[in-house]
Amino acid sequence: RLSAGVRSIAGAGMAFAALKDTGEVVTWGDAGSGGDCSAVADRLATGVNSIAGTQGAFAALKDTGQLVTWGRAACGGDCSA
């Protein structure tokens, strides 16, 4: 899934996220640092414009203006408040 079409990457502590040309985000690394995005994977499948990482979390900005976060809540991984 990462052999072609990667637009950008971001790091968060011990994990990485890659933004593909299709607008999909692929993550790997330490699950607690955002390497496991399964809780929000449906929202990261298409339409992502940019990604950013902190020490232990990621944020993705979608075409719609929606912000999707995952990873450690104390590091910004929970934007539900």
mmCIF file of N, CA and C in Angstrom:
data_model
loop_
_atom_site.group_PDB
_atom_site.id
_atom_site.type_symbol
_atom_site.label_atom_id
_atom_site.label_comp_id
_atom_site.label_asym_id
_atom_site.label_seq_id
_atom_site.Cartn_x
_atom_site.Cartn_y
_atom_site.Cartn_z
ATOM 1 N N ARG A 1 0.807 -1.216 0.000
ATOM 2 C CA ARG A 1 0.000 0.000 0.000
ATOM 3 C C ARG A 1 0.840 1.266 0.000
ATOM 4 N N LEU A 2 2.132 1.151 0.305
ATOM 5 C CA LEU A 2 2.969 2.346 0.363
ATOM 6 C C LEU A 2 4.049 2.375 -0.720
ATOM 7 N N SER A 3 3.995 1.456 -1.662
ATOM 8 C CA SER A 3 5.049 1.393 -2.676
ATOM 9 C C SER A 3 4.914 2.485 -3.738
ATOM 10 N N ALA A 4 3.786 3.152 -3.787
ATOM 11 C CA ALA A 4 3.586 4.237 -4.759
ATOM 12 C C ALA A 4 2.436 5.123 -4.310
ATOM 13 N N GLY A 5 2.409 6.344 -4.826
ATOM 14 C CA GLY A 5 1.280 7.235 -4.589
ATOM 15 C C GLY A 5 1.263 7.922 -3.241
ATOM 16 N N VAL A 6 2.395 7.980 -2.540
ATOM 17 C CA VAL A 6 2.435 8.658 -1.248
ATOM 18 C C VAL A 6 2.722 10.142 -1.490
ATOM 19 N N ARG A 7 1.852 10.994 -0.956
ATOM 20 C CA ARG A 7 1.971 12.442 -1.118
ATOM 21 C C ARG A 7 2.805 13.068 -0.008
ATOM 22 N N SER A 8 2.581 12.608 1.249
ATOM 23 C CA SER A 8 3.321 13.160 2.386
ATOM 24 C C SER A 8 3.282 12.178 3.544
ATOM 25 N N ILE A 9 4.192 12.386 4.497
ATOM 26 C CA ILE A 9 4.207 11.567 5.704
ATOM 27 C C ILE A 9 4.347 12.474 6.918
ATOM 28 N N ALA A 10 3.898 11.966 8.068
ATOM 29 C CA ALA A 10 4.038 12.677 9.330
ATOM 30 C C ALA A 10 4.398 11.658 10.398
ATOM 31 N N GLY A 11 5.144 12.102 11.405
ATOM 32 C CA GLY A 11 5.520 11.232 12.502
ATOM 33 C C GLY A 11 4.908 11.696 13.805
ATOM 34 N N ALA A 12 4.697 10.738 14.717
ATOM 35 C CA ALA A 12 4.132 11.046 16.032
ATOM 36 C C ALA A 12 4.761 10.116 17.059
ATOM 37 N N GLY A 13 5.825 10.533 17.678
ATOM 38 C CA GLY A 13 6.473 9.684 18.676
ATOM 39 C C GLY A 13 7.047 8.446 18.027
ATOM 40 N N MET A 14 6.338 7.333 18.156
ATOM 41 C CA MET A 14 6.824 6.060 17.626
ATOM 42 C C MET A 14 5.912 5.516 16.533
ATOM 43 N N ALA A 15 5.272 6.390 15.766
ATOM 44 C CA ALA A 15 4.376 5.962 14.684
ATOM 45 C C ALA A 15 4.487 6.923 13.508
ATOM 46 N N PHE A 16 4.020 6.456 12.359
ATOM 47 C CA PHE A 16 3.991 7.264 11.150
ATOM 48 C C PHE A 16 2.613 7.182 10.510
ATOM 49 N N ALA A 17 2.282 8.206 9.735
ATOM 50 C CA ALA A 17 1.075 8.219 8.912
ATOM 51 C C ALA A 17 1.470 8.728 7.540
ATOM 52 N N ALA A 18 1.010 8.046 6.517
ATOM 53 C CA ALA A 18 1.270 8.455 5.143
ATOM 54 C C ALA A 18 -0.040 8.868 4.489
ATOM 55 N N LEU A 19 -0.004 9.995 3.798
ATOM 56 C CA LEU A 19 -1.155 10.470 3.033
ATOM 57 C C LEU A 19 -0.921 10.106 1.575
ATOM 58 N N LYS A 20 -1.836 9.344 1.020
ATOM 59 C CA LYS A 20 -1.708 8.900 -0.359
ATOM 60 C C LYS A 20 -2.415 9.866 -1.320
ATOM 61 N N ASP A 21 -2.045 9.772 -2.598
ATOM 62 C CA ASP A 21 -2.654 10.622 -3.625
ATOM 63 C C ASP A 21 -4.167 10.461 -3.694
ATOM 64 N N THR A 22 -4.669 9.318 -3.259
ATOM 65 C CA THR A 22 -6.100 9.031 -3.272
ATOM 66 C C THR A 22 -6.853 9.688 -2.128
ATOM 67 N N GLY A 23 -6.122 10.302 -1.181
ATOM 68 C CA GLY A 23 -6.754 10.898 -0.012
ATOM 69 C C GLY A 23 -6.890 9.940 1.142
ATOM 70 N N GLU A 24 -6.332 8.743 1.005
ATOM 71 C CA GLU A 24 -6.349 7.735 2.067
ATOM 72 C C GLU A 24 -5.148 7.933 2.981
ATOM 73 N N VAL A 25 -5.322 7.640 4.283
ATOM 74 C CA VAL A 25 -4.225 7.675 5.245
ATOM 75 C C VAL A 25 -3.901 6.246 5.654
ATOM 76 N N VAL A 26 -2.604 5.910 5.636
ATOM 77 C CA VAL A 26 -2.109 4.603 6.064
ATOM 78 C C VAL A 26 -1.187 4.838 7.257
ATOM 79 N N THR A 27 -1.387 4.099 8.349
ATOM 80 C CA THR A 27 -0.571 4.289 9.547
ATOM 81 C C THR A 27 0.160 3.014 9.915
ATOM 82 N N TRP A 28 1.272 3.186 10.650
ATOM 83 C CA TRP A 28 2.021 2.039 11.172
ATOM 84 C C TRP A 28 2.886 2.512 12.335
ATOM 85 N N GLY A 29 3.329 1.547 13.143
ATOM 86 C CA GLY A 29 4.161 1.850 14.307
ATOM 87 C C GLY A 29 3.416 1.558 15.590
ATOM 88 N N ASP A 30 3.839 2.195 16.666
ATOM 89 C CA ASP A 30 3.252 1.980 17.987
ATOM 90 C C ASP A 30 1.774 2.358 17.988
ATOM 91 N N ALA A 31 0.944 1.397 18.368
ATOM 92 C CA ALA A 31 -0.512 1.602 18.336
ATOM 93 C C ALA A 31 -0.950 2.786 19.188
ATOM 94 N N GLY A 32 -0.393 2.908 20.382
ATOM 95 C CA GLY A 32 -0.781 3.983 21.284
ATOM 96 C C GLY A 32 -0.364 5.362 20.818
ATOM 97 N N SER A 33 0.625 5.435 19.940
ATOM 98 C CA SER A 33 1.099 6.714 19.415
ATOM 99 C C SER A 33 0.432 7.085 18.103
ATOM 100 N N GLY A 34 -0.596 6.333 17.714
ATOM 101 C CA GLY A 34 -1.317 6.627 16.489
ATOM 102 C C GLY A 34 -1.034 5.674 15.345
ATOM 103 N N GLY A 35 -0.221 4.650 15.597
ATOM 104 C CA GLY A 35 0.069 3.660 14.564
ATOM 105 C C GLY A 35 -1.109 2.769 14.239
ATOM 106 N N ASP A 36 -2.111 2.797 15.092
ATOM 107 C CA ASP A 36 -3.358 2.052 14.861
ATOM 108 C C ASP A 36 -4.489 3.064 14.754
ATOM 109 N N CYS A 37 -4.991 3.242 13.554
ATOM 110 C CA CYS A 37 -6.076 4.215 13.335
ATOM 111 C C CYS A 37 -7.417 3.520 13.129
ATOM 112 N N SER A 38 -7.527 2.263 13.544
ATOM 113 C CA SER A 38 -8.741 1.485 13.255
ATOM 114 C C SER A 38 -10.014 2.129 13.801
ATOM 115 N N ALA A 39 -9.924 2.887 14.882
ATOM 116 C CA ALA A 39 -11.115 3.523 15.452
ATOM 117 C C ALA A 39 -11.687 4.606 14.536
ATOM 118 N N VAL A 40 -10.852 5.164 13.660
ATOM 119 C CA VAL A 40 -11.308 6.225 12.748
ATOM 120 C C VAL A 40 -11.007 5.888 11.284
ATOM 121 N N ALA A 41 -10.641 4.651 11.012
ATOM 122 C CA ALA A 41 -10.215 4.243 9.664
ATOM 123 C C ALA A 41 -11.251 4.557 8.590
ATOM 124 N N ASP A 42 -12.523 4.430 8.918
ATOM 125 C CA ASP A 42 -13.559 4.719 7.925
ATOM 126 C C ASP A 42 -13.533 6.178 7.489
ATOM 127 N N ARG A 43 -13.110 7.078 8.382
ATOM 128 C CA ARG A 43 -13.043 8.507 8.053
ATOM 129 C C ARG A 43 -11.725 8.889 7.384
ATOM 130 N N LEU A 44 -10.769 7.945 7.361
ATOM 131 C CA LEU A 44 -9.464 8.206 6.754
ATOM 132 C C LEU A 44 -9.288 7.490 5.415
ATOM 133 N N ALA A 45 -10.344 6.863 4.922
ATOM 134 C CA ALA A 45 -10.257 6.079 3.685
ATOM 135 C C ALA A 45 -10.178 6.953 2.435
ATOM 136 N N THR A 46 -10.790 8.126 2.477
ATOM 137 C CA THR A 46 -10.771 9.041 1.324
ATOM 138 C C THR A 46 -10.938 10.472 1.806
ATOM 139 N N GLY A 47 -10.577 11.417 0.947
ATOM 140 C CA GLY A 47 -10.884 12.819 1.199
ATOM 141 C C GLY A 47 -9.984 13.552 2.162
ATOM 142 N N VAL A 48 -8.831 12.994 2.522
ATOM 143 C CA VAL A 48 -7.921 13.684 3.435
ATOM 144 C C VAL A 48 -6.985 14.575 2.617
ATOM 145 N N ASN A 49 -6.828 15.826 3.051
ATOM 146 C CA ASN A 49 -5.957 16.796 2.373
ATOM 147 C C ASN A 49 -4.588 16.906 3.010
ATOM 148 N N SER A 50 -4.528 16.814 4.348
ATOM 149 C CA SER A 50 -3.250 16.968 5.029
ATOM 150 C C SER A 50 -3.280 16.236 6.357
ATOM 151 N N ILE A 51 -2.071 15.912 6.848
ATOM 152 C CA ILE A 51 -1.927 15.244 8.142
ATOM 153 C C ILE A 51 -0.822 15.925 8.932
ATOM 154 N N ALA A 52 -0.933 15.859 10.254
ATOM 155 C CA ALA A 52 0.087 16.409 11.139
ATOM 156 C C ALA A 52 0.202 15.495 12.349
ATOM 157 N N GLY A 53 1.383 15.443 12.935
ATOM 158 C CA GLY A 53 1.602 14.596 14.101
ATOM 159 C C GLY A 53 2.174 15.376 15.264
ATOM 160 N N THR A 54 1.857 14.918 16.469
ATOM 161 C CA THR A 54 2.439 15.456 17.699
ATOM 162 C C THR A 54 3.298 14.349 18.308
ATOM 163 N N GLN A 55 3.605 14.445 19.583
ATOM 164 C CA GLN A 55 4.411 13.419 20.238
ATOM 165 C C GLN A 55 3.718 12.062 20.251
ATOM 166 N N GLY A 56 2.396 12.016 20.268
ATOM 167 C CA GLY A 56 1.712 10.739 20.362
ATOM 168 C C GLY A 56 0.344 10.692 19.715
ATOM 169 N N ALA A 57 0.090 11.568 18.766
ATOM 170 C CA ALA A 57 -1.219 11.593 18.114
ATOM 171 C C ALA A 57 -1.094 12.215 16.729
ATOM 172 N N PHE A 58 -2.139 12.018 15.924
ATOM 173 C CA PHE A 58 -2.208 12.587 14.585
ATOM 174 C C PHE A 58 -3.516 13.339 14.403
ATOM 175 N N ALA A 59 -3.508 14.261 13.460
ATOM 176 C CA ALA A 59 -4.719 14.951 13.021
ATOM 177 C C ALA A 59 -4.729 14.947 11.504
ATOM 178 N N ALA A 60 -5.893 14.709 10.930
ATOM 179 C CA ALA A 60 -6.071 14.733 9.479
ATOM 180 C C ALA A 60 -7.163 15.741 9.150
ATOM 181 N N LEU A 61 -6.885 16.584 8.181
ATOM 182 C CA LEU A 61 -7.857 17.571 7.711
ATOM 183 C C LEU A 61 -8.446 17.070 6.406
ATOM 184 N N LYS A 62 -9.771 16.955 6.377
ATOM 185 C CA LYS A 62 -10.464 16.428 5.203
ATOM 186 C C LYS A 62 -10.928 17.540 4.267
ATOM 187 N N ASP A 63 -11.285 17.134 3.041
ATOM 188 C CA ASP A 63 -11.804 18.060 2.021
ATOM 189 C C ASP A 63 -12.977 18.887 2.547
ATOM 190 N N THR A 64 -13.770 18.279 3.396
ATOM 191 C CA THR A 64 -14.981 18.904 3.928
ATOM 192 C C THR A 64 -14.704 19.908 5.037
ATOM 193 N N GLY A 65 -13.439 19.974 5.499
ATOM 194 C CA GLY A 65 -13.104 20.817 6.643
ATOM 195 C C GLY A 65 -13.173 20.071 7.956
ATOM 196 N N GLN A 66 -13.621 18.821 7.926
ATOM 197 C CA GLN A 66 -13.699 18.000 9.131
ATOM 198 C C GLN A 66 -12.289 17.650 9.597
ATOM 199 N N LEU A 67 -12.093 17.650 10.908
ATOM 200 C CA LEU A 67 -10.830 17.250 11.522
ATOM 201 C C LEU A 67 -11.016 15.879 12.146
ATOM 202 N N VAL A 68 -10.101 14.956 11.851
ATOM 203 C CA VAL A 68 -10.127 13.608 12.407
ATOM 204 C C VAL A 68 -8.844 13.423 13.192
ATOM 205 N N THR A 69 -8.955 12.994 14.452
ATOM 206 C CA THR A 69 -7.772 12.777 15.284
ATOM 207 C C THR A 69 -7.761 11.363 15.832
ATOM 208 N N TRP A 70 -6.552 10.862 16.115
ATOM 209 C CA TRP A 70 -6.389 9.545 16.727
ATOM 210 C C TRP A 70 -5.022 9.486 17.392
ATOM 211 N N GLY A 71 -4.881 8.541 18.316
ATOM 212 C CA GLY A 71 -3.653 8.405 19.098
ATOM 213 C C GLY A 71 -3.939 8.691 20.558
ATOM 214 N N ARG A 72 -2.909 9.060 21.299
ATOM 215 C CA ARG A 72 -3.058 9.346 22.720
ATOM 216 C C ARG A 72 -3.904 10.610 22.935
ATOM 217 N N ALA A 73 -4.941 10.476 23.753
ATOM 218 C CA ALA A 73 -5.827 11.607 24.016
ATOM 219 C C ALA A 73 -5.068 12.772 24.626
ATOM 220 N N ALA A 74 -4.137 12.504 25.543
ATOM 221 C CA ALA A 74 -3.374 13.559 26.203
ATOM 222 C C ALA A 74 -2.452 14.299 25.237
ATOM 223 N N CYS A 75 -2.198 13.729 24.075
ATOM 224 C CA CYS A 75 -1.338 14.349 23.059
ATOM 225 C C CYS A 75 -2.137 14.960 21.915
ATOM 226 N N GLY A 76 -3.459 15.015 22.065
ATOM 227 C CA GLY A 76 -4.310 15.608 21.040
ATOM 228 C C GLY A 76 -5.081 14.606 20.210
ATOM 229 N N GLY A 77 -5.045 13.343 20.582
ATOM 230 C CA GLY A 77 -5.706 12.308 19.795
ATOM 231 C C GLY A 77 -7.210 12.238 19.954
ATOM 232 N N ASP A 78 -7.794 13.089 20.778
ATOM 233 C CA ASP A 78 -9.250 13.104 20.960
ATOM 234 C C ASP A 78 -9.739 14.544 20.845
ATOM 235 N N CYS A 79 -10.366 14.874 19.713
ATOM 236 C CA CYS A 79 -10.862 16.247 19.518
ATOM 237 C C CYS A 79 -12.370 16.324 19.684
ATOM 238 N N SER A 80 -12.944 15.364 20.400
ATOM 239 C CA SER A 80 -14.400 15.301 20.521
ATOM 240 C C SER A 80 -14.975 16.352 21.465
ATOM 241 N N ALA A 81 -14.153 16.980 22.280
ATOM 242 C CA ALA A 81 -14.658 17.966 23.248
ATOM 243 C C ALA A 81 -15.075 19.244 22.582
#
